[in-house]
Tab-separated table of C-alpha atoms in Angstrom:
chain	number	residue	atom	x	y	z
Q	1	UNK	CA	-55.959	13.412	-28.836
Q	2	UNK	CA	-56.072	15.213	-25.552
Q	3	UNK	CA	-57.336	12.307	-23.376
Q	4	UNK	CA	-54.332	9.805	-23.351
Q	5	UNK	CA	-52.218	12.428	-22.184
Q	6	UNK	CA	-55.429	13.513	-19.284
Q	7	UNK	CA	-55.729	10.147	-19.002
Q	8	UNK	CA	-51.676	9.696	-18.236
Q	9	UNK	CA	-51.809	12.620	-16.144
Q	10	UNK	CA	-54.269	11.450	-13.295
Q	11	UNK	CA	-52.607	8.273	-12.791
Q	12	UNK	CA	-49.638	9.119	-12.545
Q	13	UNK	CA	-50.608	12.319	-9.625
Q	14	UNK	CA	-52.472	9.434	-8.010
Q	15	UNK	CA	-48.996	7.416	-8.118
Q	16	UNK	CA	-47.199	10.428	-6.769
Q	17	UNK	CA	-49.484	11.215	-4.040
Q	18	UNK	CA	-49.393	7.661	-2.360
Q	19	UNK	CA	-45.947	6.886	-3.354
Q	20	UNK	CA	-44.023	6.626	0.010
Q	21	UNK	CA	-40.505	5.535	0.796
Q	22	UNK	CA	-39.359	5.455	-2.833
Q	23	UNK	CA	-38.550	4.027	-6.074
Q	24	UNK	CA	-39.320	0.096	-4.253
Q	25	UNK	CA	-42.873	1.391	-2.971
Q	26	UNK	CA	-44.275	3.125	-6.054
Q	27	UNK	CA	-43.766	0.039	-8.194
Q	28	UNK	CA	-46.657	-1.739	-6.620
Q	29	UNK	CA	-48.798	1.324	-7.093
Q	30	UNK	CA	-47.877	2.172	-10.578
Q	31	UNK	CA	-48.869	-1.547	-11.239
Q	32	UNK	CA	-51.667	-1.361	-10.022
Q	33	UNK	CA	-52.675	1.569	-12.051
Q	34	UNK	CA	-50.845	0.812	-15.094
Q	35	UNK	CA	-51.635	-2.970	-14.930
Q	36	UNK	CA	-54.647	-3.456	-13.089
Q	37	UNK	CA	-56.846	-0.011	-13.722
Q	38	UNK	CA	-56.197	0.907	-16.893
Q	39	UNK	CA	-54.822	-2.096	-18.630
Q	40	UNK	CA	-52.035	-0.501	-20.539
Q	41	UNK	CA	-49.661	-2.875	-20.053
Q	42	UNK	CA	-49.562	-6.793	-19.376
Q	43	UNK	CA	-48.203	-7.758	-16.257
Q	44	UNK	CA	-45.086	-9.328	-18.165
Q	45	UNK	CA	-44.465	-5.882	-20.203
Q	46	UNK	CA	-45.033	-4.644	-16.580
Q	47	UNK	CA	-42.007	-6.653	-15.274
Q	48	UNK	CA	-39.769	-5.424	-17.997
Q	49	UNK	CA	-40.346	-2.262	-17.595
Q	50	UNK	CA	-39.447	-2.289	-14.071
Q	51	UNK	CA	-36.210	-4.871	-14.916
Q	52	UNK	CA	-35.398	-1.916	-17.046
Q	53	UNK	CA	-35.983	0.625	-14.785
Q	54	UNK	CA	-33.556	-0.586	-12.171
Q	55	UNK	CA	-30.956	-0.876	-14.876
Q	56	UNK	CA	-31.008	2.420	-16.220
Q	57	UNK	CA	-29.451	5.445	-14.341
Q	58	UNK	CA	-31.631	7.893	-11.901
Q	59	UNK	CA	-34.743	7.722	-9.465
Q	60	UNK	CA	-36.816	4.508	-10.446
Q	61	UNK	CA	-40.165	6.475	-10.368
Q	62	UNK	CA	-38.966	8.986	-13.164
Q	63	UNK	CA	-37.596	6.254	-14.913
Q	64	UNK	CA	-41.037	3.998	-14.945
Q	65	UNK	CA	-43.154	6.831	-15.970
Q	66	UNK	CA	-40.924	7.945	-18.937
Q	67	UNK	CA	-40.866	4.474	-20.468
Q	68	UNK	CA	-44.515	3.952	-19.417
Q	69	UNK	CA	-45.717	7.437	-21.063
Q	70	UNK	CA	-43.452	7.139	-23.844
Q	71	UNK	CA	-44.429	3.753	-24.721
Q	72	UNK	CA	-48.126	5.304	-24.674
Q	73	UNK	CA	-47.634	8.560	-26.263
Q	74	UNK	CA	-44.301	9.570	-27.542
Q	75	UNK	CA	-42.360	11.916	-26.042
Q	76	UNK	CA	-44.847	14.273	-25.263
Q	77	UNK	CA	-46.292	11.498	-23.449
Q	78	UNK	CA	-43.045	10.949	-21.284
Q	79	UNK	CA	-42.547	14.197	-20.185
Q	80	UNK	CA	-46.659	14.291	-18.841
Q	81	UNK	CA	-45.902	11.667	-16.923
Q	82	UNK	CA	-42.520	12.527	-15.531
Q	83	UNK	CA	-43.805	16.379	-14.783
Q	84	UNK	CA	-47.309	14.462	-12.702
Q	85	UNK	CA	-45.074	11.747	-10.665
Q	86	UNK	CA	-42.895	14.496	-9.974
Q	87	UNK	CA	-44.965	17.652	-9.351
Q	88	UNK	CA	-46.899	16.905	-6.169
Q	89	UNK	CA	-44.256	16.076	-3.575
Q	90	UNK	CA	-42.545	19.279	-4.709
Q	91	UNK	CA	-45.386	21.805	-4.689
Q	92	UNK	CA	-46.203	20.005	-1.012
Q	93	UNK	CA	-42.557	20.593	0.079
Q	94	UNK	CA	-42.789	24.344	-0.950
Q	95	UNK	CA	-46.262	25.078	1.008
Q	96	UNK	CA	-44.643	23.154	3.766
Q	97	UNK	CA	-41.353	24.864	3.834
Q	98	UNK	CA	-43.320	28.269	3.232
Q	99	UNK	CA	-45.686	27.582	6.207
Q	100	UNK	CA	-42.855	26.497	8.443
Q	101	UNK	CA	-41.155	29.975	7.771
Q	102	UNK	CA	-44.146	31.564	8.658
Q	103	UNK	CA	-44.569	30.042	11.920
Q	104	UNK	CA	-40.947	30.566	13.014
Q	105	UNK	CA	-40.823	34.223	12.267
Q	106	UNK	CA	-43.903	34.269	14.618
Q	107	UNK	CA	-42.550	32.424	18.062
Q	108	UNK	CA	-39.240	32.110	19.277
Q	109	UNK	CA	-38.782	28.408	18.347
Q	110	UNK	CA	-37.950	26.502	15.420
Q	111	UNK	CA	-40.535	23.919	14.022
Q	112	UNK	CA	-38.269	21.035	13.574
Q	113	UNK	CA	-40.868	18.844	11.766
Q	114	UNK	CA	-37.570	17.079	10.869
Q	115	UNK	CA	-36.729	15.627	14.153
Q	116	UNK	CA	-40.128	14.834	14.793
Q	117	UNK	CA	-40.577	12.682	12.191
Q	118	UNK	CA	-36.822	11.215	12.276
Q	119	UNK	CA	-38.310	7.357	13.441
Q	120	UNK	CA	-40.467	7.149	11.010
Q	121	UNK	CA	-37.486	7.699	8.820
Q	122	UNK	CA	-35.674	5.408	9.851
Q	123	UNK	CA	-38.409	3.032	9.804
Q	124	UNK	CA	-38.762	3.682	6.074
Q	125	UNK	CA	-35.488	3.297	5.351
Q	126	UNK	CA	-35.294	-0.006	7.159
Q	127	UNK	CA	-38.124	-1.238	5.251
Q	128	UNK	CA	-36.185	0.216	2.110
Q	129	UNK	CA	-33.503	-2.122	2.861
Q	130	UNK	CA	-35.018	-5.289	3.560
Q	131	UNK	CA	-37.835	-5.176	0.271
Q	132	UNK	CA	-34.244	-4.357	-1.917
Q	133	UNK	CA	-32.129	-6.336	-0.633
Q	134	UNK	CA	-34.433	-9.309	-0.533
Q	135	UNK	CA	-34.471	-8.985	-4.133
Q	136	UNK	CA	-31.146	-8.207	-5.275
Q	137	UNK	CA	-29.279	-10.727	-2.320
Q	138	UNK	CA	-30.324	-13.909	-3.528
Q	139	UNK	CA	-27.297	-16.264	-3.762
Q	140	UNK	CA	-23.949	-16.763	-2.012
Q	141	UNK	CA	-22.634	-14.786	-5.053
Q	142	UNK	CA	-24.456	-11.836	-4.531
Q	143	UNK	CA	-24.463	-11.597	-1.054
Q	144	UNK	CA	-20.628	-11.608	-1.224
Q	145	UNK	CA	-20.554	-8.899	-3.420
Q	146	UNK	CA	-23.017	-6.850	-1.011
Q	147	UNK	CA	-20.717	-7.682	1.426
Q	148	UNK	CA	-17.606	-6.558	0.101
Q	149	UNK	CA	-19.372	-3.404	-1.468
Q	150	UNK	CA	-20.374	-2.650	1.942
Q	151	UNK	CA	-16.762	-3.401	3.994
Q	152	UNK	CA	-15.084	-0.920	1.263
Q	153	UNK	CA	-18.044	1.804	1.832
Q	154	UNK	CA	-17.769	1.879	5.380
Q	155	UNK	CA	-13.981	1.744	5.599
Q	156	UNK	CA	-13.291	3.911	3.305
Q	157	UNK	CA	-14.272	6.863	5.196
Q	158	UNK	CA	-15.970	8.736	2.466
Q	159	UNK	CA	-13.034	9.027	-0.091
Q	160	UNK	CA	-14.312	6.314	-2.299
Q	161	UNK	CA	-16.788	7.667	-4.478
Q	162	UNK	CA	-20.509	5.506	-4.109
Q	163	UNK	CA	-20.892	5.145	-8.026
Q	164	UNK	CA	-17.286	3.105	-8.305
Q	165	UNK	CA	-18.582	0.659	-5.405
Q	166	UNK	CA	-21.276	-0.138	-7.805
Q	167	UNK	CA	-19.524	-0.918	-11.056
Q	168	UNK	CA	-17.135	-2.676	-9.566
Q	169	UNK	CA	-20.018	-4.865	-8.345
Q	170	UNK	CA	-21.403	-5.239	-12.129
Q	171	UNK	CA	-18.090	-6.274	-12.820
Q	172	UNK	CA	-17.602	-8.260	-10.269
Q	173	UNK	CA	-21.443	-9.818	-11.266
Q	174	UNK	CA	-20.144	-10.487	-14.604
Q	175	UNK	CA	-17.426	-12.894	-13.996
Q	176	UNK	CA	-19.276	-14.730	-10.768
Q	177	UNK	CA	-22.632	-14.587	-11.600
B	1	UNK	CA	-24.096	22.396	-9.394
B	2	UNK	CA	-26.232	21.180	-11.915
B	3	UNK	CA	-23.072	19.428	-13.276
B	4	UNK	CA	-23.050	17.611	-9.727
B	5	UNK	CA	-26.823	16.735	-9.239
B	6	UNK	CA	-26.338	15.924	-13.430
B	7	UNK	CA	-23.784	13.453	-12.328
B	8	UNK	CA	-25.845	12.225	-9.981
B	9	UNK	CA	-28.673	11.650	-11.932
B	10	UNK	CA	-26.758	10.151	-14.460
B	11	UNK	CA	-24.319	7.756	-12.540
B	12	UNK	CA	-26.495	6.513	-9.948
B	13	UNK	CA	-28.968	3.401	-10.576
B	14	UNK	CA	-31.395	1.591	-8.516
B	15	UNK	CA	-32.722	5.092	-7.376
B	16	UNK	CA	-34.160	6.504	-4.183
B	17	UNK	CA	-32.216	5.506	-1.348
B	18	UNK	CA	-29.530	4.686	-3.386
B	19	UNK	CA	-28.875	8.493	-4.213
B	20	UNK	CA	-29.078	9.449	-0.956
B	21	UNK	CA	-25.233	8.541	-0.221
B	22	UNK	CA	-24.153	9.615	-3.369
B	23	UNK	CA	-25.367	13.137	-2.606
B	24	UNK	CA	-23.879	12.960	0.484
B	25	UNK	CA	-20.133	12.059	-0.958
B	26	UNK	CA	-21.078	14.937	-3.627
B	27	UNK	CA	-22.630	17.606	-1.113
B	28	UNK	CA	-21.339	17.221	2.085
B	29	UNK	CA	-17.907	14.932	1.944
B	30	UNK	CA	-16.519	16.212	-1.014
B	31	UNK	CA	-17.600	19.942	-1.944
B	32	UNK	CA	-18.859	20.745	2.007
B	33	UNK	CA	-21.604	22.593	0.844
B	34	UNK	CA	-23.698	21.173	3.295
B	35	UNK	CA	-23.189	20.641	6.501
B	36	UNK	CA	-23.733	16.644	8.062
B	37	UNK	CA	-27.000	18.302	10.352
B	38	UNK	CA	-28.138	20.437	7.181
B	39	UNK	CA	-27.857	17.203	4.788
B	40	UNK	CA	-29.422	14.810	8.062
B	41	UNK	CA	-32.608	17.683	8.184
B	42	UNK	CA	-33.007	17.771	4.448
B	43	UNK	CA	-33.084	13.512	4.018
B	44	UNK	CA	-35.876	12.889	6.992
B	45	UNK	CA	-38.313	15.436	5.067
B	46	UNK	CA	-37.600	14.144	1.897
B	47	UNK	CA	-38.350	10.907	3.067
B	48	UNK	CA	-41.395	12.218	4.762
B	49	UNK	CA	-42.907	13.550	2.059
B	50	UNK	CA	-44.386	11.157	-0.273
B	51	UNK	CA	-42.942	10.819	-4.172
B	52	UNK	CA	-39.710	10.116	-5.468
B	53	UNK	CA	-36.778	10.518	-2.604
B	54	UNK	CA	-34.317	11.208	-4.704
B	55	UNK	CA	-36.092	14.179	-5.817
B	56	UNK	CA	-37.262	15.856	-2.808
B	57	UNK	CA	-33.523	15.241	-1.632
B	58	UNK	CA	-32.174	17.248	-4.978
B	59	UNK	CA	-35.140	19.874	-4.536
B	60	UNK	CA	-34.337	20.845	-0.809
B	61	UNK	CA	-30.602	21.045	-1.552
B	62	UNK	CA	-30.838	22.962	-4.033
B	63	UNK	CA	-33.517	25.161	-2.379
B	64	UNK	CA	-31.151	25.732	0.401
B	65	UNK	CA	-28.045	25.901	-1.623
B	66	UNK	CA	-29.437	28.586	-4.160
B	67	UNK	CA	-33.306	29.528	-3.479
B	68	UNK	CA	-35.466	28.712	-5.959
B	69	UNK	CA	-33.170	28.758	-9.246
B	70	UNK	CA	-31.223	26.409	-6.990
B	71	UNK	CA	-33.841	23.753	-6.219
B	72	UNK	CA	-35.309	24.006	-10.506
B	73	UNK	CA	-31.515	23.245	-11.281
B	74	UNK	CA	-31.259	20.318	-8.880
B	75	UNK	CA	-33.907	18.640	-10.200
B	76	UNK	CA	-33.389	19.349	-13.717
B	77	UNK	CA	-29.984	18.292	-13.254
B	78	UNK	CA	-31.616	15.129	-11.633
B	79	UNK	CA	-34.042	13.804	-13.831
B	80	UNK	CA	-32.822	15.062	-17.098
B	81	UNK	CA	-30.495	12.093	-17.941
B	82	UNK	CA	-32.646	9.293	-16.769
B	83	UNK	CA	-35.543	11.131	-18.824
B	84	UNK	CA	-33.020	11.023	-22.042
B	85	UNK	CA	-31.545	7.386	-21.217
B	86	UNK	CA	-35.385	6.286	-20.595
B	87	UNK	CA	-36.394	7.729	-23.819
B	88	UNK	CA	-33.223	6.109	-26.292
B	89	UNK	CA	-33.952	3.149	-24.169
B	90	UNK	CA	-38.003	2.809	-24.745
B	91	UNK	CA	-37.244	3.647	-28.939
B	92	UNK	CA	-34.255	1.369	-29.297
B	93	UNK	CA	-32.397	-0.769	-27.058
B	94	UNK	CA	-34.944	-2.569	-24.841
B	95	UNK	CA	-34.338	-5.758	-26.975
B	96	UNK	CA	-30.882	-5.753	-25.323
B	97	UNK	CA	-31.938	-5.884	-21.552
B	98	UNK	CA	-32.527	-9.262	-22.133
B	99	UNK	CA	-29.014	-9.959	-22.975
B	100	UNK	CA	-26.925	-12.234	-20.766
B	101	UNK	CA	-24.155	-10.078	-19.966
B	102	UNK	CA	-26.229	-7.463	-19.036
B	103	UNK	CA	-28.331	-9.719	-16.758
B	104	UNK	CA	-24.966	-10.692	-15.136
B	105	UNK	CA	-23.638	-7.010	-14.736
B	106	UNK	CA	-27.332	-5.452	-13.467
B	107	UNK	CA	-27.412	-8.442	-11.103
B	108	UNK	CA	-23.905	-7.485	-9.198
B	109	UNK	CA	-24.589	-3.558	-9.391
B	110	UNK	CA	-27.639	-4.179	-7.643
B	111	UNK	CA	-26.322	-6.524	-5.031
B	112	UNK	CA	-23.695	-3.661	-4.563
B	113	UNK	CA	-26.527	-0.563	-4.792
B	114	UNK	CA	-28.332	-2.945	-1.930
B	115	UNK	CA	-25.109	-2.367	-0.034
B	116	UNK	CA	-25.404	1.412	-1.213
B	117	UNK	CA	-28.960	1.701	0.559
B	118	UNK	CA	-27.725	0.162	3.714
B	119	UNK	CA	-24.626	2.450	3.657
B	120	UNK	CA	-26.459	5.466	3.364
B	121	UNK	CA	-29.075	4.519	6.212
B	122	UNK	CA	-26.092	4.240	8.329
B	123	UNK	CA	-24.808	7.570	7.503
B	124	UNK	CA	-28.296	9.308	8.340
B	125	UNK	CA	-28.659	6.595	11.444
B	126	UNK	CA	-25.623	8.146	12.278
B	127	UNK	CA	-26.235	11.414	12.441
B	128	UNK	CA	-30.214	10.766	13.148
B	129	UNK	CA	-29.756	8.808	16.480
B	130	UNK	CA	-28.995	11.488	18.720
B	131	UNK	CA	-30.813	9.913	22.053
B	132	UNK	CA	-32.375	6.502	23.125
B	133	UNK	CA	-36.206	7.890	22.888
B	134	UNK	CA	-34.758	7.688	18.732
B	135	UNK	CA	-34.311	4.720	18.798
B	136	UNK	CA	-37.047	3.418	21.581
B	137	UNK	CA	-39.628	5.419	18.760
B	138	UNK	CA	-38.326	3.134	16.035
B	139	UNK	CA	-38.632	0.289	17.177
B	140	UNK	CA	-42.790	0.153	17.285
B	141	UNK	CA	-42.666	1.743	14.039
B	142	UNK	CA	-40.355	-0.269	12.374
B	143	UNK	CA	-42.202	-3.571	13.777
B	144	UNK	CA	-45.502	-1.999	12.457
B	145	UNK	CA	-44.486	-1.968	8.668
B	146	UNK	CA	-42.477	-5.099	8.948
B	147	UNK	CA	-45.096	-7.159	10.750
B	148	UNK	CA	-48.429	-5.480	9.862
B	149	UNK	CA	-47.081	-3.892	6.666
B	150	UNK	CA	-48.734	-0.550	7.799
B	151	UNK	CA	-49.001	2.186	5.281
B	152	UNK	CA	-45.977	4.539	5.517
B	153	UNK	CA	-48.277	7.384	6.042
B	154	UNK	CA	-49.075	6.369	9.028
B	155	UNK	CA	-45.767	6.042	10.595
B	156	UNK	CA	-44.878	9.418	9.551
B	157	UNK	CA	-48.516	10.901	10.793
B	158	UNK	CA	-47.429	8.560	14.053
B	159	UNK	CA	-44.319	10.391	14.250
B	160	UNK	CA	-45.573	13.528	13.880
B	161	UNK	CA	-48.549	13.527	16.162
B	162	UNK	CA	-46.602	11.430	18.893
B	163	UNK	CA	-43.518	12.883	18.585
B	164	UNK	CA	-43.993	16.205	17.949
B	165	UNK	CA	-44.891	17.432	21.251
B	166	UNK	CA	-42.029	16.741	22.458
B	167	UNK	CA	-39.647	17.777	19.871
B	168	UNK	CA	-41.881	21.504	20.037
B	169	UNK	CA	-40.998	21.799	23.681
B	170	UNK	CA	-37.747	20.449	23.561
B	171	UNK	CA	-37.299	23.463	20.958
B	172	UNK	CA	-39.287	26.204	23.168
B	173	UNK	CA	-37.313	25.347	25.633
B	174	UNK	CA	-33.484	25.507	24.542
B	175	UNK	CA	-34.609	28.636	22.871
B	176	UNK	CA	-35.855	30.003	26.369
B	177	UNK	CA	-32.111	28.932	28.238
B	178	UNK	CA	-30.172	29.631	25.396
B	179	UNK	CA	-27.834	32.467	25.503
B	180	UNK	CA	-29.106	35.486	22.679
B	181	UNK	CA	-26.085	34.297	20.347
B	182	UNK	CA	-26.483	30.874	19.608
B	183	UNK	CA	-30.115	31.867	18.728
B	184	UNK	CA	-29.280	33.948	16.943
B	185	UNK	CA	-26.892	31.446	14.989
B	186	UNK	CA	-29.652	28.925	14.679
B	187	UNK	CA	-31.927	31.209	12.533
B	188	UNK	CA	-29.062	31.664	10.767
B	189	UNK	CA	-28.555	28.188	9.614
């Protein structure tokens, strides 16, 4: 009874741990631990999982290891995986945080692992747009409606709230798409 | 503020990057609990840090914002309704993602969240890209994944062991010419 759950556990830490430059990136290794290691899924189930993922509100990981452990084990099974994709990055931020306190109250400086590690960053987040947008931009249609969704985000100077940009773009998808 | 990160969690799809501007209309634009630098400092080691963005993001705001009760509520405010939705959607509606109309509507939000992503880079480009050497340390990185499709690991240890040098005695040394006050305001932050 115990071992599905152990079983959902490890993967899903071993997802977490490698999972870099979110939601996009972790889908490749959750396949291949889902699909490829432990066969729980068909690739096809696999793809409609994801599909759904994308659809349904909040951070894609959390998303694909609800469905994923639910669809294995219940509820109990959801929240397993949920706490093991989640857990590691945010024990690692806490040591980090707590050793970077601990080294400023020492010296007279400030470790600013943040700047250091800014073009990197920005790398990622390149890389974040390009592998999205190479799926989701794939027709004059769409890439109008990125367009557009992009003109009013910019030039509205920050009074237009984010979420309305993107309904209005499901509308829009409904009528041109 | 777990009604906003709640909200957040509850409103915003594609996830990841996605959220990042969202928090930043919530935190910073709207409520100004967070200044632009705090929210810029937060979002690089969030990004650093492998696992889900979004979540490191709502963890360190909230761990600044409140401490520790602060950074449990953001995330529990974050991942509770796309735990819920997951659930009702895994036991019964995923025969209806097949459904035309919702193809058509998924496929415009997510040509619009991939204009979210790119607004939201721009925002912490923005704020980020402070010099040249920024953007002259980019560049090899950014050709790295997109040509060699090296493991993001590696551009962050890259960044780290390259850059941090000189970010340490950039740091050492503004704290050595600074006048006692404004050090004294940057521990503060």
């Amino acid at each position: 009874m115990i071992i599905p759950y152990l079983e959902l556990a490890i993967s899903f830490l071993r997802v977490s741990l490698s999972a870099y430059g979110g939601g996009i990136a972790a889908i490749s290794l959750i396949r291949h631990e889902v699909v490829v290691i432990r066969g729980w899924l068909s690739v096809e189930e696999f793809i409609r999982v994801v599909t759904l993922a994308e659809m349904t509100p909040g951070p894609l990981i959390v998303n694909t290891a609800t469905f994923i452990g639910f669809r294995l084990a219940g509820v109990p099974g959801s929240l397993v995986a949920t706490t093991a994709v989640l857990s590691p990055a945010l024990l690692l931020l806490t040591a980090l945080m707590l050793a970077a306190r601990r080294l400023e109250s020492r010296g007279q400086f400030r470790v600013r692992i943040q700047d250091a590690v800014k073009p990197a960053v920005l790398a990622l987040m390149l890389m974040a747009i390009i592998s999205f947008g190479r799926n989701a931009v794939t027709n004059l249609s769409t890439a109008l409606i990125a367009a557009l969704a992009l003109a009013v985000l910019l030039v509205s100077r920050r009074k237009v709230h984010p979420v309305l940009v993107v309904i209005a773009g499901g509308i829009a998808g409904l009528f041109l798409l | 503020m777990f009604v906003v990160f709640f909200r957040t969690g509850l409103l915003t799809f594609g996830g990841g990057y996605s959220i990042l501007p969202v928090l930043h209309y919530e935190l910073v634009d709207s409520r100004r609990w967070l200044s632009e630098q705090n929210y810029t400092d937060i979002v690089s080691k969030a990004t650093a840090i492998p696992g889900a963005v979004s979540v490191n993001t709502a963890f360190l705001c909230g761990r600044v914002l409140r401490g520790k009760k602060g950074s449990a509520t953001a995330v529990l405010g974050m991942a509770i309704p796309s735990v819920t939705t997951m659930i009702l959607i895994a036991a019964y509606l995923f025969e209806y993602v097949h459904h035309p109309g919702v193809q058509r509507f998924m496929k415009g939000a997510a040509a619009a969240v991939a204009a979210q992503i790119t607004y939201g880079v721009w925002l912490y480009a923005r704020s980020a890209v402070r010099s040249v050497w920024v953007v002259l340390a980019t560049a090899p990185l950014f050709a790295g994944a997109f040509f060699l499709g090296l493991h993001p690991l590696l551009l962050v240890a890259t960044a780290l062991v390259v850059g941090g040098p000189f970010v340490y005695r950039k740091a050492k040394l503004k704290a050595a010419t600074s006048s006692p006050e404004s050090e004294y305001s940057e521990l503060m932050e």
